[in-house]
XYZ file of C-alpha atoms in Angstrom:
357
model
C 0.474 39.821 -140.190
C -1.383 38.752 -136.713
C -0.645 41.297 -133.369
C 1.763 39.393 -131.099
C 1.678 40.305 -127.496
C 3.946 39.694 -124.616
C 3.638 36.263 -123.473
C 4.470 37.677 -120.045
C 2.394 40.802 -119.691
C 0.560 40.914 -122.418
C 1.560 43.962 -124.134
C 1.189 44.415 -127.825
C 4.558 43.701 -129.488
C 5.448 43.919 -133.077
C 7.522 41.518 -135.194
C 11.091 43.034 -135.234
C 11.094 44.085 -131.259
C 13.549 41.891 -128.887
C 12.274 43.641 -125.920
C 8.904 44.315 -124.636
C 8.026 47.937 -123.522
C 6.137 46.979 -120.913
C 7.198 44.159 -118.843
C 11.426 44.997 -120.265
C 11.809 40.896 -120.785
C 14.232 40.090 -123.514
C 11.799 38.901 -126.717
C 12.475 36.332 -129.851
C 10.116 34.805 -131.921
C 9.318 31.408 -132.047
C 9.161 29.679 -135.924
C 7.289 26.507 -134.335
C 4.609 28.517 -132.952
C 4.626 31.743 -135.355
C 4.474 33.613 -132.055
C 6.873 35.861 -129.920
C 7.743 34.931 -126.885
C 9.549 36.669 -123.160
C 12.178 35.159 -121.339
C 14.192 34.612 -118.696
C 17.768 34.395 -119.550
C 19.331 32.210 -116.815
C 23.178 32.206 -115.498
C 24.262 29.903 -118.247
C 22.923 31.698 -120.518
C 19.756 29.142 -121.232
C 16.654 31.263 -122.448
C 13.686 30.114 -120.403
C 10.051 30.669 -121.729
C 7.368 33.066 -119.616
C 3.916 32.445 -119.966
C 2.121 30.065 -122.734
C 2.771 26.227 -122.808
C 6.378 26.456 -124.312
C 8.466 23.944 -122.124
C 11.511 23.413 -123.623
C 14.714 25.823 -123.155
C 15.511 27.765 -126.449
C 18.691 29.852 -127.640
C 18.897 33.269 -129.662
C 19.602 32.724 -133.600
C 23.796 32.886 -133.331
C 23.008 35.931 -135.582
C 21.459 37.291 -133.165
C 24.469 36.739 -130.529
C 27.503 37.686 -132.692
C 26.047 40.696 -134.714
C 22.231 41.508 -133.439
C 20.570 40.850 -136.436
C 18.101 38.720 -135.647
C 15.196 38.369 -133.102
C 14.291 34.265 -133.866
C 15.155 31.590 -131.481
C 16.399 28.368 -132.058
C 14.820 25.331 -129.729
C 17.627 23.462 -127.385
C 17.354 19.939 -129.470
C 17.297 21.218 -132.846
C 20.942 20.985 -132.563
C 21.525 24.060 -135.256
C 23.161 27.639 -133.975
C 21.401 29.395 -136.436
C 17.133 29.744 -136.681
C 15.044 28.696 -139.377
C 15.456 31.913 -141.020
C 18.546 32.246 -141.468
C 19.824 28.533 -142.169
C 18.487 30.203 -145.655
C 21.554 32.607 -146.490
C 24.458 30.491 -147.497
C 26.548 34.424 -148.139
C 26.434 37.605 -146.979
C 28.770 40.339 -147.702
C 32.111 40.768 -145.995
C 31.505 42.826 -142.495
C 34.784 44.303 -142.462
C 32.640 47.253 -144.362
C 30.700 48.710 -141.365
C 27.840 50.056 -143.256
C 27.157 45.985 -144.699
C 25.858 45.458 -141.118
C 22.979 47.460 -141.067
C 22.512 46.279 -144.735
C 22.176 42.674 -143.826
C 19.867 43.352 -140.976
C 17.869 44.852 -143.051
C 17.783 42.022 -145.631
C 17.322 39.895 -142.987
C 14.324 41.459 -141.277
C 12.622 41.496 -144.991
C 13.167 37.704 -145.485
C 12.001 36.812 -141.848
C 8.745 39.071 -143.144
C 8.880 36.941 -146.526
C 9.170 33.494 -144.559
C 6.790 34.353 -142.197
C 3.677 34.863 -144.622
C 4.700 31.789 -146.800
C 4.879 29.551 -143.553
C 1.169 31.173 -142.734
C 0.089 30.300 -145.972
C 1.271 27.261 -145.922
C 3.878 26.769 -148.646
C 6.869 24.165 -148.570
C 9.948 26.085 -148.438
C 12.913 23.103 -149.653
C 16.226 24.329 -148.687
C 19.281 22.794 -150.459
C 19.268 19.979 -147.995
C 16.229 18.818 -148.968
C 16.619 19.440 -152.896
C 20.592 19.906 -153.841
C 19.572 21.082 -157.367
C 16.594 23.610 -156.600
C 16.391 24.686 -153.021
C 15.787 27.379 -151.718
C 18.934 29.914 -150.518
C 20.157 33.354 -150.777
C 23.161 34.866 -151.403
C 23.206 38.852 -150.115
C 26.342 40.522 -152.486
C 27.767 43.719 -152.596
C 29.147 45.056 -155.806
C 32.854 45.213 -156.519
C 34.434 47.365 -159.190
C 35.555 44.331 -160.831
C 32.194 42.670 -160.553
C 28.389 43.971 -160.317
C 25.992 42.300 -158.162
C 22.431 41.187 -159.682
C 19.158 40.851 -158.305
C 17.697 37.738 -159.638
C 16.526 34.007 -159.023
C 18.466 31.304 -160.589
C 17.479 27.241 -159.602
C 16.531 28.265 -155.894
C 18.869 30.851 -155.669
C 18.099 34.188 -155.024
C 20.704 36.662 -155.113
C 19.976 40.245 -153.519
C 21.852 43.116 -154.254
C 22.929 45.008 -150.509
C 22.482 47.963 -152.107
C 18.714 47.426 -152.311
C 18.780 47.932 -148.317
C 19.718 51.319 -148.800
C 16.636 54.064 -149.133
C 18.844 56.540 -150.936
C 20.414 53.891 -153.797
C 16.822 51.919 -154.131
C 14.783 55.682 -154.152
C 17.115 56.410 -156.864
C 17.135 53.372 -158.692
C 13.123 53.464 -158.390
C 13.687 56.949 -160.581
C 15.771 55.944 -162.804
C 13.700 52.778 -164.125
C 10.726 55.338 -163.638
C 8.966 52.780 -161.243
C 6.100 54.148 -159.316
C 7.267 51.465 -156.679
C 10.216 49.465 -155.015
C 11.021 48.098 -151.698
C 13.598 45.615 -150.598
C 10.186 43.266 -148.968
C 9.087 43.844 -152.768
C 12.349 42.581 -153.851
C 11.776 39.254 -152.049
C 7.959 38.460 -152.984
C 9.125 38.689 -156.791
C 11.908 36.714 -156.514
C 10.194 34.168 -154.227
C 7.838 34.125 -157.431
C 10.008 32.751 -159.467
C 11.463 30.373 -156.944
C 7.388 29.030 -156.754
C 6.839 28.891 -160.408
C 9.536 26.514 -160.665
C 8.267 24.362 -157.526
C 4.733 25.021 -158.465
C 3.850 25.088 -161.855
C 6.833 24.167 -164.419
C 6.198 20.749 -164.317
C 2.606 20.545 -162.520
C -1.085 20.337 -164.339
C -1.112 24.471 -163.348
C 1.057 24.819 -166.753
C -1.215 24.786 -169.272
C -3.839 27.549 -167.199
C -0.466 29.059 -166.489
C -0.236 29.712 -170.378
C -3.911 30.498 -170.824
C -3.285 33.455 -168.596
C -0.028 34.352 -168.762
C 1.215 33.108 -172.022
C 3.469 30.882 -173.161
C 6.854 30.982 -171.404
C 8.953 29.105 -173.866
C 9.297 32.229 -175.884
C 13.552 32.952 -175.525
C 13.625 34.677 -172.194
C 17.243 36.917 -173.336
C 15.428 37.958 -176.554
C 12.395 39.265 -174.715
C 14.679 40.978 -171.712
C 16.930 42.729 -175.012
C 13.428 43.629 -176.900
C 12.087 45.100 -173.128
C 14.837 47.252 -172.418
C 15.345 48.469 -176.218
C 11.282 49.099 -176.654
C 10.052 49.386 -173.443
C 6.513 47.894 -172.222
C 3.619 48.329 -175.061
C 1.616 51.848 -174.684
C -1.222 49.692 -173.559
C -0.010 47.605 -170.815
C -2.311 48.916 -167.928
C -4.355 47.105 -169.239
C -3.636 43.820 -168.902
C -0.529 43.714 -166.785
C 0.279 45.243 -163.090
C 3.559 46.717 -163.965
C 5.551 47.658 -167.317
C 8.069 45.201 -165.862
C 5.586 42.145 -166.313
C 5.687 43.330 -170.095
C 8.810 41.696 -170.331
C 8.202 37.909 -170.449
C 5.534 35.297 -168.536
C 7.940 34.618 -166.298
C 8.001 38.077 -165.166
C 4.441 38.703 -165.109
C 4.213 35.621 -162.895
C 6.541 36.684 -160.421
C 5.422 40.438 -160.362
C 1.829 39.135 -159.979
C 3.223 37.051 -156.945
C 4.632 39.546 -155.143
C 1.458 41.654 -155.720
C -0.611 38.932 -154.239
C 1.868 38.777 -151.051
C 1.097 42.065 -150.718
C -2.568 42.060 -150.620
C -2.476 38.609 -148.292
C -0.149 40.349 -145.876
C -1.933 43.541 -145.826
C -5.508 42.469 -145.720
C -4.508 39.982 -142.672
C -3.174 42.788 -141.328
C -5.950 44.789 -141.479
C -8.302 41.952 -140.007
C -6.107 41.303 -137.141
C -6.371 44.809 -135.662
C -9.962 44.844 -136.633
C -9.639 47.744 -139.278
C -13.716 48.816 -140.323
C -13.580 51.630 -143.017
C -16.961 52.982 -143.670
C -18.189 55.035 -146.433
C -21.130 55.879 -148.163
C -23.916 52.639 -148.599
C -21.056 50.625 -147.485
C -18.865 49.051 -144.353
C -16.196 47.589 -145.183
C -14.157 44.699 -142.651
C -11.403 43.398 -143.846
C -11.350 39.765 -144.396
C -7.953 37.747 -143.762
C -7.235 35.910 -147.141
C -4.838 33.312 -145.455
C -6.869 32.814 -142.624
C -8.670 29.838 -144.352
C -8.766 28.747 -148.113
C -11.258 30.511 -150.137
C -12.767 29.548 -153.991
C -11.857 31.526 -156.834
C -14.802 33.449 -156.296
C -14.790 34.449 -152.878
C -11.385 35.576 -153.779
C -12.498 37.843 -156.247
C -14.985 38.872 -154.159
C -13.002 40.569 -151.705
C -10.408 41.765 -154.021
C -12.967 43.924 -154.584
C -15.135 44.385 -150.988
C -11.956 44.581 -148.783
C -8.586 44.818 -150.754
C -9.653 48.175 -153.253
C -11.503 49.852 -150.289
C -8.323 49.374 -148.049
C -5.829 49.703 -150.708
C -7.809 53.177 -151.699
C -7.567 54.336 -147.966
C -3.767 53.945 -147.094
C -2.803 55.781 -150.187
C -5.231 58.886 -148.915
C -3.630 58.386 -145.693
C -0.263 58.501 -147.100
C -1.168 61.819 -148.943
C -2.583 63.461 -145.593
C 0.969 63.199 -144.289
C 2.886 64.232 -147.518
C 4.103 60.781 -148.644
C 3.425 58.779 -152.052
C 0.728 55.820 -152.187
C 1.870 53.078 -150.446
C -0.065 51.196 -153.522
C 0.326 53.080 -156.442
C -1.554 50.265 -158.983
C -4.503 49.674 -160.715
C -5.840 46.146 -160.420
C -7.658 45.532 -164.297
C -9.545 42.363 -164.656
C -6.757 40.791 -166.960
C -4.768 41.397 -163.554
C -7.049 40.258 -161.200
C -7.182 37.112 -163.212
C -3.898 36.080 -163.048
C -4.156 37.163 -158.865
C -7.141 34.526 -158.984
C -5.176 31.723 -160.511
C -2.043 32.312 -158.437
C -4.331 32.166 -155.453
C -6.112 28.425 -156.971
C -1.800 27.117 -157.376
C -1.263 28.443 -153.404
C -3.980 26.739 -151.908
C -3.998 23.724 -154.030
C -0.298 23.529 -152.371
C 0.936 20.645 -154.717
C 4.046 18.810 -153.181
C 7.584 20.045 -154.418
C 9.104 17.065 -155.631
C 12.611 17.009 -155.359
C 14.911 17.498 -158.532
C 16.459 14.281 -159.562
């Protein structure tokens, strides 16, 4: 993600602040520009723009009025209360539960993170509007004793579990399945993944190298999930697969190899944008924004290995200097990196979703 700064004094602000530290004017992003932006808020309540060449008036996210859960504004003639965002959650768990607030700002934040780096890269993002049968929306439920609530994808809709916003319940859910790794943004790349394969490849000319990679997805998706969870992933699954989880089924491997190449995009563009150099010996490394422009399979490859292992190496030492666990705790074989280069050919070829009919 790029450094924002204060449109009125300049100040480096980060992506989830509604105030700037410097200058005190109110802050809200703005989806039409990627950018945050100060204001003035006037008598009536109209949110002027400071600084830039934004001219029209524009309103908080009504999320962000009733229950301060949002920092993205909404543009006077779009005519809609709520942002871009969140036009995208059609449910969110009943509020009458106190602790579900913090829960669904937290959801929220994550899936402004997630929209954010698919708008950068380009992607179509179809809500249900534009495709009734298969667009995109998510449903945020909290379990009942009568009824549990899953974490999956479904025809567009992705369902999130609240409970994943919670450190202590995902930490020990993370133990339990003896991952080395889970986050709620983590959540939302996967199941993004399979939202993509859908759009991008089910019915596209990326099938068949879909199969060459991944194999061949029409194998009974229940029968595989029973055989995972009875079995377990094969002893020798590092080798060709970036999680015992992608064991499972092609359709898993595909969506945990999309998240993984979210996180890479996000956190080498990160890196570029505040200019991160990490020397060592023979070598000085830059690193290069993926999404900044479309690269070949090659250059891709290439800095999987100049930029993303030499990064990824250095914030897991980092993370051990202050007593924390790698913040990337996997092991990139070239079966892996494989599949990363064709899911990086399918983003940037950026066929048009067709709507279902």
């Amino acid at each position: 993600m790029k450094i924002f700064n204060c449109s009125h004094c300049g100040r480096v602000t980060f992506f989830e602040n509604v105030q700037c530290e410097g200058c005190l004017k109110p802050l809200g992003f703005v989806p039409e520009h990627q950018q945050m932006w100060a204001f003035d808020v006037q008598a009536d309540q109209r949110w002027l723009p400071v600084g830039g060449n934004l001219t029209e008036d524009y309103a908080p996210c009504q999320n962000y009025r009733q229950n301060q859960v949002c920092n993205w504004m909404v543009a006077a003639g779009d005519g809609q209360p709520l942002c871009r965002s969140c036009r995208y959650t059609e449910m969110i768990p009943s509020l009458s539960a106190p602790a579900h607030i913090h829960l669904w700002f937290l959801l929220e934040s994550a899936k402004r993170r997630l929209i954010y780096a698919l708008t950068e890269l380009g992607l179509p993002l179809p809500d249900r509007a534009a495709d009734p049968e298969r667009g995109l929306v998510f449903h945020f439920l909290a379990e009942t004793p009568d009824e549990p609530a899953l974490t999956g994808h479904d025809s567009g809709l992705i369902t999130i579990n609240v409970d994943e916003a919670d450190d202590a319940t995902r930490e020990a859910r993370r133990a339990q399945m003896h991952e080395p790794y889970r986050t709620l943004l983590g959540h939302f790349r996967h199941e993004i993944g399979h939202f993509y394969w859908t759009h991008l490849v089910e019915q596209t000319n990326w099938l068949m190298p879909f199969r060459a990679v991944f194999g061949d997805e029409t194998e009974e998706y229940s029968q595989a999930m029973d055989r995972y969870y009875a079995q377990g992933a094969p002893a020798d699954w590092p080798k060709s697969f970036i999680s015992e989880y992608a064991t499972m089924h092609p359709w898993e491997d595909w969506a945990e190899t999309w998240a993984h190449y979210l996180h890479i995009v996000d956190a080498l563009d990160t890196a570029h944008h505040w200019g991160v150099h990490l020397g060592g010996r023979n070598r000085s490394v830059a690193a290069r924004s993926v999404q900044a422009e479309p690269v070949s399979d090659a250059v891709f490859r290439h800095v999987l290995v100049r930029d993303w292992l030499p990064l990824s190496q250095f914030l897991n030492s980092m993370n051990r200097s202050l007593g924390q666990k790698d913040s990337y705790p996997f092991v990139l074989p070239d079966a892996v990196i494989n599949k990363l280069a064709l899911i990086h050919q399918v983003v940037h070829a950026k066929p048009l979703i067709v709507a279902s009919h």
